[in-house]
Every structure is written in C-alpha cells, then in structure tokens.
Amino acid sequence: MQEECLLTMRGIEKRFPGVLALNGVDFSLRKGEIHALMGENGAGKSTLIKVLTGVYQMDGGEIRLSGENIVIRSPEDAQNKGISTVYQEITLCPNLTVSENMFIGRKSGFVIRHKDREKRADEILKRLGIPARSTQLLGNCSLAVQQMVAIARAVDMQCKVLILDEPTSSLDDNEVQMLFKLMRDLRGQGVGIIFVTHFLEQVYEVSDRITVLRNGELVGEYLTEELPQVQLVSKMIGKELEELSNLGDSEDNRIMAQEVFYEAKGLSSTEAMPFDFSIRKGEVNGFTGLLGSGRSESVRAIFGADKVNGGTVTVKGKPVKITRPVEAMKHGIGYLAEDRKRDGIIADLSVRENIILALQVMNGIFKPISRSESEAFADEYIKALNIKTASRETPVGSLSGGNQQKVILARWLLTHPDYLILDEPTRGIDVGTKLEIQKLVLKLAEEGVSVTFISSEVEEMLRTCSRLIVMRDRHIVGELTGKDLNQTQVMKTIAGGEG
Amino acid sequence: MRKCKALFLVAVLVICCMATACGKEDKKDGLIKIGVVNNPPSESGYREANVKDMETVFSKENGYELKTFYSKVNDEQLQAAKGFITDGVDYLLISAAETTGWDDVFKKAKEAGVKVYIFDRKIAVDESLYEAAVVSDMAKEGETAVNWLLSQNLDEYKVIHIQGAMGSDAQVGRTGALDAQFASGKMKKVVQQTAAWDEAEAKKIVETVINSGEDFNVIYAENDGMAKGAVAALDEAGITHGVNGKVVVIGFDCNKWALRELLAGKWNYDGQCSPFQAKIISDLIKSGKAPTQKLIINEEKGFDAKTITENDINTYGLGD
Amino acid sequence: MKNAIKKLFRGGLGQLTIPLVAIALLAIFNLIRDPGFFSIGIAHNSNGNAVLSGNIISIINGASELAILAIGMTLVTAACGGQDISVGAAAAIAGSVFVKVLKSASSINGGTVLLAFLLSCIVAMLFGAFNGTLVAVFKIQPMIATLILYTCGRSIAYWINGGATPTISNSILSAIGGFIPGIPLPTPVIIVVVMAILFKLLFHFTSLELFTQSVGINGGAARLNGINPTFIKLLSFVLLGACVSVAGCIGVSRLGLINHETLLLDIEMDAILAVAIGGNSLGGGRFKIIGSILGAYIIQTLTITLYAMKVSSTDVKAYKAIVIVLLVVIGSPVVKQRFTKFMTRLAENRKKVSAKGAEE
C-alpha cells in the first residue's frame, strides 16, 4: 500500500439483543482520502460509525489509529483522539455566534478572551474559505455554512478522521459544491474523510474509495473509478446482475383493460418534487429507488400527508382536491406509513381500538362504532390476518413488529379501500409474515383494489408489481413494465448514468 | 459588545420615561399638587373605597391637582414615588406595599422640599422624614371587637377563630386581642385556622367543627367574606346565629352587604377598618401648619347589630 | 377466589388501583382515629329542610368544583399532554359574568339564572378556545399558554363587576349552592353526578374518547389516520371551559358572593393532582374520567381529615404534599415494575417451596 493507513478497523462485531448488527467488518481509511461508506438501510453503516465515535462499545475486533491500538470509550474520547463527526442535523447551537460554536465545550482556562477567539475563528474560516464571520449568529447562516462551521470546529480540534454523516441531504446544488470544495481542501491537508450518503452521483463526484456493507457484513472495498455505478447498486442490494426473474405479461393485459382509478399531474408537496402518476383499478405498482430518492415523499403527497403545493388530481376521472389525509380517505385511499412506530400504531391503545381507528374516522365523530361491533371487527381481522396477540384488548405496542404491521393493515382493510398505499410494509418483520403480506397484496388486486407498494427489496417488488416507477435524487427516472421488469433493468435504471 | 447594547437600551428607556414624566409638567397656578402612591383598587373592597375617597377629596374643586400610581409591587411604587418627586409635587402620599426600603425616597423628598404623608399602613422610616402617618390600628380594631364581645357577658366563650392570610397586617392585628383572651383562659379556643381570606375555606373549617360535634358559640372571622362563609355552614346545619341566635358572629371591614346582615340581625358585630384617610390629610394640608403629632390613628368604629341604623350603613359601608 | 382478586388487581382495576387503595387507606385511618368520622346524620337547615350532614357529605360536597374541573382537566391532559393552570382564574371570570348578569337583571328567577349560566358558559368556553388556540394552533406548551390567563384572569374578573365582592342573595342560588328543598343531598353533589353522566354520554354517542386518546398518544399517526389533532385539542379546551363555568357558578352560588381574588384559588394545582392521583398519565394518552373524580374526592378527604385533626391550615398543604408524593410515587411506572417483579419472584419461590414439599 503506497498511502499511509490512518485508521484500520478489523473484525468489528456489534450485537444487539437478538441481532448481529456488525459481523466481523473490516474498514480502513488512508491519510488524505475521501472514503464513501455505502449500504442500504440496516446494512450497518450507522452502527459502524457509532462504534467508531464511541456511541456504542464494540463487542469484538480492534481499532488502530495511526498504527496504535486504541479503545474508544465515549464520543468525547473519540473527539480527543482526533475522530470528529458532523451529523446530518446540525448539532451546534443556532443562538450562539460562529466563534462561540467553534469553541464551545472544549477544554480551556477559566478566563475566556472573546477577542482572541474571534480572531482565531476568523483565521480558520478564512483558511478554509468558509463565507462566515466569527461574530455572526450561527442561526443566521445558511445550512451549508452551518455545516461548514461544524467542520471548521472539527478541523481546529486537530481531527485526523472526519466523519460526514449525510451532510448533503438538506443542501442545494450550489451548497453541495461549496461543501465538496472544502472536503477536497481538507483531503489536500491530509485529513481522512469518511463520507456517508445516499446520493450515488455525489459518491462518484467526490470520493476516492468506496466500502460497501450489507446486512452487517463487509461486501468489499473498491476504488471508485474501478466500480461502475450499476455494480455498486447491485453490491448494495445484494443481487448479481445476471439473476433474472420475470412476471408474465398476461397480467398487464388484464390491468390495461381496467379504468384508471387515480391520476396525478405535476403533484408536488413540501417534500416531493412535482411528478406525474396514475394507477388503474386492480393494479399493483411500486415506487423503487434507493432510500432518500423521494419514493416515500411521493406517496405521502398522494395521500396528502405533507402539505401539497400543486398539481391536479383525478379519482375515477373526476377532479378532486386531496390536501389532507382525511380527504384521501374519503376518496377510498388508505396509506400504511413507512415508520410504523412513529406514524402507524397508537402504542397504548388496544389492538381493537387500533383496528377500528380509520373506519371510525371515516364514519365521523358522531357515529361511534359500538363496542360489540368493534369487537366483532377486531376478531374478524385478528383471525383473517393471523395476528398473534394475547387478546383484542392487548396494547398494540406490546406486539411484535410483524403483528403490529398486520394490525395497521387490518385498520386499512376494514375501511374497504379502493386504493391502498403500502410504504415498506415488510420492513423489519420475519420472512413468514413478509410472504403473507405479499400474498395479501396480490389477493387484494384480484378483488379490484389498486395497490402501490414500496419496498427496499427489489425482489419483493418484482414478485408483486406489474409496473415499477424508478426514482433517483427525488425525480422519476424511469418506468418499467413487462419484459423490463427484472433485477438487471431495475438496477440499471436506479444507477442511471453510463450503466 | 452585548453589555454595551444592553446598557444603551436601558439608558434609552430611562430617558424615555423621564421625557414622558417631564412632558406632563404644566404648571397650573393655585392648585396644590398631590402625588399618591397606593395599592391597586382591585386588591379589595377596602382599597377600592380608599382609592375612590382619595380621588373625591383631592379633586380640582377642592383645589388639588392629583397624580396617582397604583401597584402592589414595592419596587414599582418606589420608582413612581421618585418620579413624583422629580415632577415637583407639593405633597407625596404613600401607602406602601412593603414596610421597608423607603428611606432613600423619603430622604430625596425631604431634599426636594416635598412633604410626605403616610396613610393606611405604617412604613419603617425615621419620623423626621415625614409629616405624619394617618393609619388604621389593626390591633385596636381587634381590641374593640374583643371588648365588645366581653361586654356581652356570655356564660362561656367557645370561639371558632378564622384568620386572614397569615402575616398580613390585618391578620396580625386582629388576632392579637383574641389570642390574649385565649391565653388568659377567659375564652376557649375551639379551633384557630387561617382561611387566607377565602370564603369557601372558612365554610369548610366551620363545617369540620360542626361534623366533629364539638360545641361552640362564637365565630370570630377576620373579614366579612369569611364570616359569610362561616354563616353558610351554620345555615346548612340549621344552627341559629346572630341576635337571639346560638352563635355570635363577628366580622370585619364593614362592607355594606355585611352591615345589612347586621341590620337584619343575622350577625352580631362588624369592626370597621376605615379607608377614609383623605379628609384627615386634606385638613392637615389646608391648615398650613405642621401636624402636632406624627402618628394619627384613624378613628374606627365597631357596629353592634342591636344599635346599627340604615344611616350607618350609608355612611360607613363600603361597596354597594 | 384468589384468582378473582388477582384478576381484579391485574386487569379489572388497572389504573384505578391506586386511587381506590388510597381511599381505603384514608377511610381506615379515619375510622381508627375517630370511629364516628363517617357517621351521617340528618339535620334541619335554617330553611327548615331535612338535610344530610356529616364528614362524608362535607367531603363529597366540598369536592364538587374540584371534581368537575378534574373532568375537564383529564380531557385536556389526555389530548395535549399538558395541563391548563388557568382554571381557577377562568372560573373567577365565569363566576363574575354569572353575578354580573344576575345583578343587572331586574328580578332573579329561574330564567335569568339559566341565562346567566349560559352566558358565563359561553364566556368560559371562549377563554377555553383562546387557550386551546395557543396550544393547538400555535403549538405553545399548555402550561405556558395558560399562564397568560392564569396571570390576568382574576384582573379580568375584577373588571367585569367593577367592585371587589358583589353579593347576591336569592333562594334559587342557595338551592344551587346548597340544598333544593325536599332533597337531602347537597345540590353540587348532584351536579357532579349530572356532569359525569353528561360526559359518559358524550363518550358513548361520539368517538371523542378514541380520537382524544389517539391524538394524545401519537398525534402524528392520528393525523395520518384522518383525525384533526388541532380540532381535538381545541375541543378539549372548550369542554374544559364548560366545566370551568359550572364550577365557577357553583362556587358563587354557595355563598351568594364573588370574591374574584379567592374564588377557587389554587384549585388548578388540585385539579392537576386529581388527574394524576386518578392514575391518568400527565403526559397524555389513555384516561379514565372516573379516576380523576376519585382523585378529587381523595384530595378533599385528605383536607377534611387534616382539618378534623386540627392541623393548622398553614401546615395542611405540607401534609397534603407528603401524602400526594407517596401516592404519585407508588403509582409511578418504576415502582409498579419493581412491584410486579417482586410479586413474580414471590410466586416463583412459593412454587419452588411447594414443589419441594411435594417431593418430600
């Protein structure tokens, strides 16, 4: 190896109750390089970062920094050893000045000389080319500059390893370029940068090397220029390009005969870029793309979950206005949210109450579902979906993830929707339940219900969807049907570029 | 830097205040300029009458120009008093929220030649700094009431004593005389509780005694409201009270409605706490001479249900 | 038998365990202290009506305003995960409006009393809506939002009547605040029962309970299920406003006078405590109205017990605090968890012992 190895992690292991989050992962960072850490959600990226920054204690393996074996006990310890992290959310104080932020929480004498600090801060800002003054309130700077101040703070603390966790997700293109310039400068000064991101283009633009993780294991380390984008995607998702699986196109003909149930033109929300979308009666389609590509944001816009900014929507050919969830529900649309804990279950309420919730809302506040009726509904769906619960009055929070998901599915099925949006319905649940949910989706489609399905597992989507809408960097970049519905094509489209 | 800014802002604020205070200064000849620092009328029925009394007595028709400031925060009162002094009032009348902290203001007034009268309650400053203090003597109110009670020559005195907010001037004064009787053994303390001027609380206290079955024949409540609460408890239990009743009821403050209860014979005695100090002070000012004594106790009466008249109610009753 | 008791403690009572145990303890304590504490007698009041009297009557009568406020407070707590500290001040406003209307009426009869109550109810609900808007729309912490009305409410009450303690005496009012001729139970107690039934009916004929709990537990998820959290929170404050007005009018009617400075003074803290003692989480979510009402009676029992023991009322608050700290700590999840662990270990040990015994 011609470059000096700055940081080496060997055989890192991290266990959580019931899960092996990191299984013997190796990672090395050289002096003066930008190293992208890639992997789908749950691959172990953030666990690895947290081990490195002392948030978690590793259960096995060793970490060497500049050739010395080290143990990292806490985030503060990591910082003192020269490992600094800049997170996606700014963790500085917006109501303090730039210089105060740069020096806060660092060891110093009792006497603080503001003037000296401001002078020193200005020097660093100037050296790094950051457009900010030391006396400015941090909250008055743009997000990009705030991020850069956080970096400047790390640099001033003599950091050797700089970890940037999703630094670009809330920046616009210009700001991203400013950040990249700073990153390249720091690389020139010999700092090792670990870059975590979902944006493939950015990885290719700025990084020298890529390490890919999958399911808590190391897939491999590659030089960026030697790894084509399609290969990267396939390594992240874990399917070789050659592996093909196809769905018959007789399905397509059946669906094309049906009327269009929902159609949106130029629909946009505070979170989603304008897009066109439509679905026919009994059709199962899906949004695919890497995490952060905008697939969840798009379906949230359809349901009115975020503030809708523009676009026209028709349901069954009639123009309608859907700006709030309740309006979507009135038009027969149901939405199973991506984050089950945050947006799905009402943890302290019973299984029964969780199941009838959406139907009750549609009935309105003045037509309560009687106790006996609701018990009958709950029993029916507990049986139909094979929900494993001690009783229908058990708080839903105490159920396992898969069963919680079934409860939410039951909630929407009870409203007899015409169109059901399922965002990651199978995430984090056991294989058996996953298959049950897939079967259920296909059964619903046969009964004439339209379903939009989102999953991180492409294979699962190929098995259920007759049409795939591919998103990258918040835009729809392709639509795959019929013969194109295979892993290779999906990955090519996700990766885009020269492929 | 920030400190500078803050200082600057404070300076601006002070200048603004002074400017507005000065701006109002337009000399009207012949009128005596009076500055009154008082507690806000919303404090009680007593204070409302007190404020009204001041405004009527120190009116333009009577040859006065009146400036008033109401607050129950001592610091604000201090600031206002200083403001009045800079304004150049002739007389400063003060009813302080707290008895301490006033030396500075009084000295400043003396230097500026402003004569100070204390009214309603005492202030802890040197006598030489003010003309006179026209105040109520709460202890005397209590004594008058207890003496009246003793003059009733009951066979025995079993007293429910309902106190005001502990530590307040009125409570301390009105409790003293009764405590002396309890100590001497002449009267028996059935219960002594504070209801903190709260009518409903007073009712609860009496209710508890009734429920316990303990015997009593006097209710000594330190204001009218609490006496009313106590009487409500008696009424619910069917215990007679007032003239010819089993229980003697004593209240304080002389609200009009309370005096009417007296007139109807439902209560026995109501002690006055006179809010009418303005006339006394006005007379002193108009006399042109310095008062002969520093402490002037405002004459306060007690009313007996047997002797009270409609006229008394109209003259001495507070509120409506 | 054993199973029945076990079941009672596990599932049946649930959150009501603590308040019921507290009531039982207070009752036992009082019976030991004074066996006659709970005796109920019949007295003839000054109007010549036969009425019930005794400590129990004093307790349930005196706790009426608190119980009614606790009902509304429970709803606000459940929906917003915070409390309204302005109920005492708002009650003073409601009471003042009530008095103002009656004072300006030429004669006081059933109609004018009803009108006065309705107007005071509307005013209190408007102030509730004001608080609710701050909380639901502007997302201000409930305690901070209601601090405004807490601070200025009693001054507003003063302005309404312009005088300090206006009095009104009328037989209808004394019937509301005291006894209706022919009925030996204090009217405020009957009003509490009526309010409890009204809320029970409200929950029966609407799905407000489910929606309120959903919003309180997980507002984001509730929104995605089509519930409007803003509306639910606002509604909870408006309903509390209605409760405030009822409590205020009872308070005024009891004595036929309003002292805006002391009417239901400090009751907000007792109301919040009642909610907590009733086993409801102050962080919002699941609630039981009956728990809060029990909580109100517990607080009142405590006060009356201490009065009966001739504890000086300046000290009463300190003693109350000790008992309440105990109740709240016992009801806390940490203690509950430890207790459950302890019980299971006990059961295991017993099993082991009995198994050994069988072997031998």
Tab-separated table of N, CA and C in Angstrom, chain A residues 306-392:
chain	number	residue	atom	x	y	z
A	306	ASP	N	-48.167	15.261	3.590
A	306	ASP	CA	-47.415	16.503	3.706
A	306	ASP	C	-48.227	17.598	3.032
A	307	LYS	N	-47.831	18.834	3.249
A	307	LYS	CA	-48.573	19.945	2.665
A	307	LYS	C	-48.415	19.902	1.144
A	308	VAL	N	-49.533	19.757	0.446
A	308	VAL	CA	-49.495	19.661	-1.014
A	308	VAL	C	-49.374	21.061	-1.605
A	309	ASN	N	-48.430	21.220	-2.538
A	309	ASN	CA	-48.169	22.548	-3.105
A	309	ASN	C	-48.886	22.795	-4.423
A	310	GLY	N	-48.984	21.753	-5.239
A	310	GLY	CA	-49.570	21.994	-6.542
A	310	GLY	C	-49.879	20.688	-7.243
A	311	GLY	N	-50.443	20.816	-8.445
A	311	GLY	CA	-50.766	19.647	-9.241
A	311	GLY	C	-52.256	19.394	-9.267
A	312	THR	N	-52.668	18.589	-10.249
A	312	THR	CA	-54.084	18.253	-10.344
A	312	THR	C	-54.249	16.760	-10.141
A	313	VAL	N	-55.340	16.410	-9.476
A	313	VAL	CA	-55.580	15.010	-9.141
A	313	VAL	C	-56.979	14.630	-9.600
A	314	THR	N	-57.112	13.462	-10.229
A	314	THR	CA	-58.444	12.949	-10.511
A	314	THR	C	-58.586	11.565	-9.903
A	315	VAL	N	-59.771	11.313	-9.360
A	315	VAL	CA	-60.099	9.978	-8.868
A	315	VAL	C	-61.308	9.504	-9.642
A	316	LYS	N	-61.186	8.338	-10.255
A	316	LYS	CA	-62.225	7.796	-11.136
A	316	LYS	C	-62.631	8.829	-12.189
A	317	GLY	N	-61.656	9.555	-12.682
A	317	GLY	CA	-61.906	10.511	-13.750
A	317	GLY	C	-62.439	11.853	-13.300
A	318	LYS	N	-62.803	11.977	-12.035
A	318	LYS	CA	-63.334	13.263	-11.568
A	318	LYS	C	-62.233	14.044	-10.860
A	319	PRO	N	-62.098	15.325	-11.170
A	319	PRO	CA	-61.070	16.112	-10.478
A	319	PRO	C	-61.416	16.260	-8.991
A	320	VAL	N	-60.446	16.045	-8.142
A	320	VAL	CA	-60.679	16.168	-6.704
A	320	VAL	C	-59.520	16.919	-6.073
A	321	LYS	N	-59.752	17.335	-4.839
A	321	LYS	CA	-58.702	18.020	-4.086
A	321	LYS	C	-58.340	17.156	-2.887
A	322	ILE	N	-57.079	16.739	-2.844
A	322	ILE	CA	-56.641	15.968	-1.677
A	322	ILE	C	-55.475	16.701	-1.027
A	323	THR	N	-55.757	17.400	0.057
A	323	THR	CA	-54.677	18.117	0.744
A	323	THR	C	-54.479	17.614	2.159
A	324	ARG	N	-55.459	16.828	2.634
A	324	ARG	CA	-55.316	16.296	3.987
A	324	ARG	C	-55.634	14.801	3.950
A	325	PRO	N	-55.058	14.028	4.883
A	325	PRO	CA	-55.303	12.587	4.880
A	325	PRO	C	-56.784	12.234	4.864
A	326	VAL	N	-57.574	12.997	5.634
A	326	VAL	CA	-58.984	12.620	5.736
A	326	VAL	C	-59.676	12.720	4.376
A	327	GLU	N	-59.214	13.671	3.524
A	327	GLU	CA	-59.820	13.783	2.184
A	327	GLU	C	-59.439	12.591	1.327
A	328	ALA	N	-58.186	12.160	1.441
A	328	ALA	CA	-57.761	10.978	0.703
A	328	ALA	C	-58.599	9.777	1.130
A	329	MET	N	-58.832	9.667	2.437
A	329	MET	CA	-59.602	8.535	2.949
A	329	MET	C	-61.027	8.556	2.410
A	330	LYS	N	-61.601	9.762	2.326
A	330	LYS	CA	-62.972	9.893	1.810
A	330	LYS	C	-63.058	9.385	0.367
A	331	HIS	N	-61.915	9.490	-0.361
A	331	HIS	CA	-61.911	9.011	-1.740
A	331	HIS	C	-61.434	7.567	-1.839
A	332	GLY	N	-61.415	6.890	-0.714
A	332	GLY	CA	-61.106	5.469	-0.744
A	332	GLY	C	-59.630	5.137	-0.785
A	333	ILE	N	-58.787	6.089	-0.350
A	333	ILE	CA	-57.356	5.811	-0.356
A	333	ILE	C	-56.882	5.520	1.068
A	334	GLY	N	-56.088	4.498	1.207
A	334	GLY	CA	-55.518	4.176	2.515
A	334	GLY	C	-54.001	4.230	2.427
A	335	TYR	N	-53.352	4.508	3.548
A	335	TYR	CA	-51.898	4.691	3.496
A	335	TYR	C	-51.248	4.070	4.729
A	336	LEU	N	-50.418	3.096	4.483
A	336	LEU	CA	-49.652	2.489	5.564
A	336	LEU	C	-48.279	3.137	5.553
A	337	ALA	N	-47.976	3.867	6.642
A	337	ALA	CA	-46.786	4.708	6.634
A	337	ALA	C	-45.510	3.892	6.794
A	338	GLU	N	-44.427	4.516	6.346
A	338	GLU	CA	-43.128	3.851	6.341
A	338	GLU	C	-42.651	3.556	7.762
A	339	ASP	N	-42.781	4.585	8.633
A	339	ASP	CA	-42.304	4.417	10.000
A	339	ASP	C	-43.455	3.969	10.887
A	340	ARG	N	-43.487	2.665	11.111
A	340	ARG	CA	-44.615	2.059	11.816
A	340	ARG	C	-44.779	2.653	13.211
A	341	LYS	N	-43.675	2.808	13.909
A	341	LYS	CA	-43.738	3.277	15.307
A	341	LYS	C	-44.180	4.731	15.372
A	342	ARG	N	-43.635	5.550	14.460
A	342	ARG	CA	-43.902	6.976	14.553
A	342	ARG	C	-45.237	7.344	13.917
A	343	ASP	N	-45.525	6.756	12.778
A	343	ASP	CA	-46.694	7.209	12.020
A	343	ASP	C	-47.820	6.188	11.941
A	344	GLY	N	-47.616	5.017	12.511
A	344	GLY	CA	-48.615	3.973	12.312
A	344	GLY	C	-49.401	3.649	13.556
A	345	ILE	N	-48.771	2.965	14.478
A	345	ILE	CA	-49.524	2.457	15.620
A	345	ILE	C	-49.762	3.547	16.661
A	346	ILE	N	-50.867	3.378	17.399
A	346	ILE	CA	-51.102	4.193	18.595
A	346	ILE	C	-50.797	3.229	19.738
A	347	ALA	N	-49.562	3.281	20.225
A	347	ALA	CA	-48.997	2.183	21.019
A	347	ALA	C	-49.834	1.803	22.242
A	348	ASP	N	-50.336	2.797	22.975
A	348	ASP	CA	-51.027	2.481	24.228
A	348	ASP	C	-52.462	2.005	24.018
A	349	LEU	N	-52.968	2.184	22.817
A	349	LEU	CA	-54.342	1.736	22.574
A	349	LEU	C	-54.341	0.253	22.254
A	350	SER	N	-55.499	-0.376	22.470
A	350	SER	CA	-55.588	-1.820	22.282
A	350	SER	C	-55.581	-2.168	20.798
A	351	VAL	N	-55.376	-3.448	20.525
A	351	VAL	CA	-55.429	-3.945	19.153
A	351	VAL	C	-56.773	-3.584	18.533
A	352	ARG	N	-57.840	-3.792	19.313
A	352	ARG	CA	-59.181	-3.496	18.800
A	352	ARG	C	-59.311	-2.021	18.403
A	353	GLU	N	-58.891	-1.129	19.297
A	353	GLU	CA	-59.034	0.296	19.003
A	353	GLU	C	-58.182	0.702	17.812
A	354	ASN	N	-57.000	0.103	17.697
A	354	ASN	CA	-56.140	0.412	16.559
A	354	ASN	C	-56.761	-0.045	15.252
A	355	ILE	N	-57.448	-1.183	15.308
A	355	ILE	CA	-58.028	-1.704	14.067
A	355	ILE	C	-59.186	-0.830	13.594
A	356	ILE	N	-60.027	-0.375	14.527
A	356	ILE	CA	-61.213	0.363	14.070
A	356	ILE	C	-60.940	1.848	13.824
A	357	LEU	N	-59.735	2.299	14.143
A	357	LEU	CA	-59.468	3.746	14.138
A	357	LEU	C	-59.831	4.433	12.823
A	358	ALA	N	-59.297	3.907	11.705
A	358	ALA	CA	-59.511	4.584	10.426
A	358	ALA	C	-60.985	4.541	10.021
A	359	LEU	N	-61.634	3.402	10.269
A	359	LEU	CA	-63.052	3.293	9.924
A	359	LEU	C	-63.862	4.295	10.758
A	360	GLN	N	-63.493	4.412	12.026
A	360	GLN	CA	-64.187	5.339	12.906
A	360	GLN	C	-64.048	6.777	12.401
A	361	VAL	N	-62.848	7.109	11.949
A	361	VAL	CA	-62.636	8.455	11.426
A	361	VAL	C	-63.525	8.680	10.207
A	362	MET	N	-63.627	7.663	9.349
A	362	MET	CA	-64.448	7.843	8.153
A	362	MET	C	-65.924	7.918	8.496
A	363	ASN	N	-66.330	7.185	9.533
A	363	ASN	CA	-67.728	7.266	9.973
A	363	ASN	C	-68.039	8.644	10.539
A	364	GLY	N	-67.023	9.280	11.092
A	364	GLY	CA	-67.231	10.590	11.702
A	364	GLY	C	-67.384	10.456	13.201
A	365	ILE	N	-67.186	11.597	13.868
A	365	ILE	CA	-67.122	11.587	15.328
A	365	ILE	C	-68.481	11.287	15.958
A	366	PHE	N	-69.562	11.553	15.227
A	366	PHE	CA	-70.878	11.375	15.826
A	366	PHE	C	-71.485	9.998	15.584
A	367	LYS	N	-70.744	9.141	14.883
A	367	LYS	CA	-71.274	7.793	14.677
A	367	LYS	C	-70.291	6.773	15.219
A	368	PRO	N	-70.183	6.699	16.540
A	368	PRO	CA	-69.202	5.770	17.092
A	368	PRO	C	-69.568	4.321	16.792
A	369	ILE	N	-68.544	3.536	16.544
A	369	ILE	CA	-68.751	2.101	16.355
A	369	ILE	C	-68.990	1.499	17.726
A	370	SER	N	-70.055	0.748	17.861
A	370	SER	CA	-70.389	0.219	19.183
A	370	SER	C	-69.332	-0.779	19.624
A	371	ARG	N	-69.294	-0.994	20.922
A	371	ARG	CA	-68.303	-1.892	21.494
A	371	ARG	C	-68.406	-3.289	20.853
A	372	SER	N	-69.639	-3.807	20.771
A	372	SER	CA	-69.781	-5.175	20.272
A	372	SER	C	-69.373	-5.252	18.803
A	373	GLU	N	-69.758	-4.212	18.061
A	373	GLU	CA	-69.410	-4.183	16.645
A	373	GLU	C	-67.889	-4.168	16.475
A	374	SER	N	-67.232	-3.303	17.282
A	374	SER	CA	-65.793	-3.171	17.136
A	374	SER	C	-65.094	-4.460	17.554
A	375	GLU	N	-65.661	-5.139	18.544
A	375	GLU	CA	-65.076	-6.414	18.947
A	375	GLU	C	-65.186	-7.422	17.815
A	376	ALA	N	-66.334	-7.411	17.142
A	376	ALA	CA	-66.522	-8.336	16.031
A	376	ALA	C	-65.520	-8.047	14.915
A	377	PHE	N	-65.364	-6.760	14.584
A	377	PHE	CA	-64.384	-6.377	13.549
A	377	PHE	C	-62.989	-6.852	13.932
A	378	ALA	N	-62.619	-6.575	15.186
A	378	ALA	CA	-61.270	-6.920	15.632
A	378	ALA	C	-61.060	-8.423	15.532
A	379	ASP	N	-62.026	-9.184	16.035
A	379	ASP	CA	-61.889	-10.641	15.995
A	379	ASP	C	-61.745	-11.133	14.565
A	380	GLU	N	-62.569	-10.553	13.674
A	380	GLU	CA	-62.564	-10.979	12.279
A	380	GLU	C	-61.163	-10.804	11.675
A	381	TYR	N	-60.565	-9.631	11.907
A	381	TYR	CA	-59.280	-9.369	11.264
A	381	TYR	C	-58.110	-10.030	11.987
A	382	ILE	N	-58.247	-10.208	13.301
A	382	ILE	CA	-57.199	-10.945	14.015
A	382	ILE	C	-57.110	-12.346	13.427
A	383	LYS	N	-58.287	-12.905	13.084
A	383	LYS	CA	-58.325	-14.250	12.520
A	383	LYS	C	-57.854	-14.233	11.066
A	384	ALA	N	-58.410	-13.290	10.297
A	384	ALA	CA	-58.120	-13.270	8.862
A	384	ALA	C	-56.635	-13.040	8.604
A	385	LEU	N	-56.018	-12.155	9.344
A	385	LEU	CA	-54.605	-11.838	9.093
A	385	LEU	C	-53.682	-12.629	10.012
A	386	ASN	N	-54.292	-13.499	10.827
A	386	ASN	CA	-53.485	-14.345	11.698
A	386	ASN	C	-52.600	-13.488	12.608
A	387	ILE	N	-53.223	-12.498	13.255
A	387	ILE	CA	-52.470	-11.610	14.156
A	387	ILE	C	-52.265	-12.329	15.482
A	388	LYS	N	-51.016	-12.381	15.908
A	388	LYS	CA	-50.736	-13.081	17.168
A	388	LYS	C	-50.748	-12.085	18.318
A	389	THR	N	-51.823	-12.132	19.110
A	389	THR	CA	-51.946	-11.225	20.246
A	389	THR	C	-52.641	-11.963	21.375
A	390	ALA	N	-52.318	-11.582	22.605
A	390	ALA	CA	-52.909	-12.256	23.761
A	390	ALA	C	-54.421	-12.101	23.743
A	391	SER	N	-54.889	-10.894	23.462
A	391	SER	CA	-56.328	-10.678	23.316
A	391	SER	C	-56.521	-9.424	22.488
A	392	ARG	N	-57.767	-9.170	22.130
A	392	ARG	CA	-58.002	-7.974	21.312
A	392	ARG	C	-57.834	-6.708	22.129
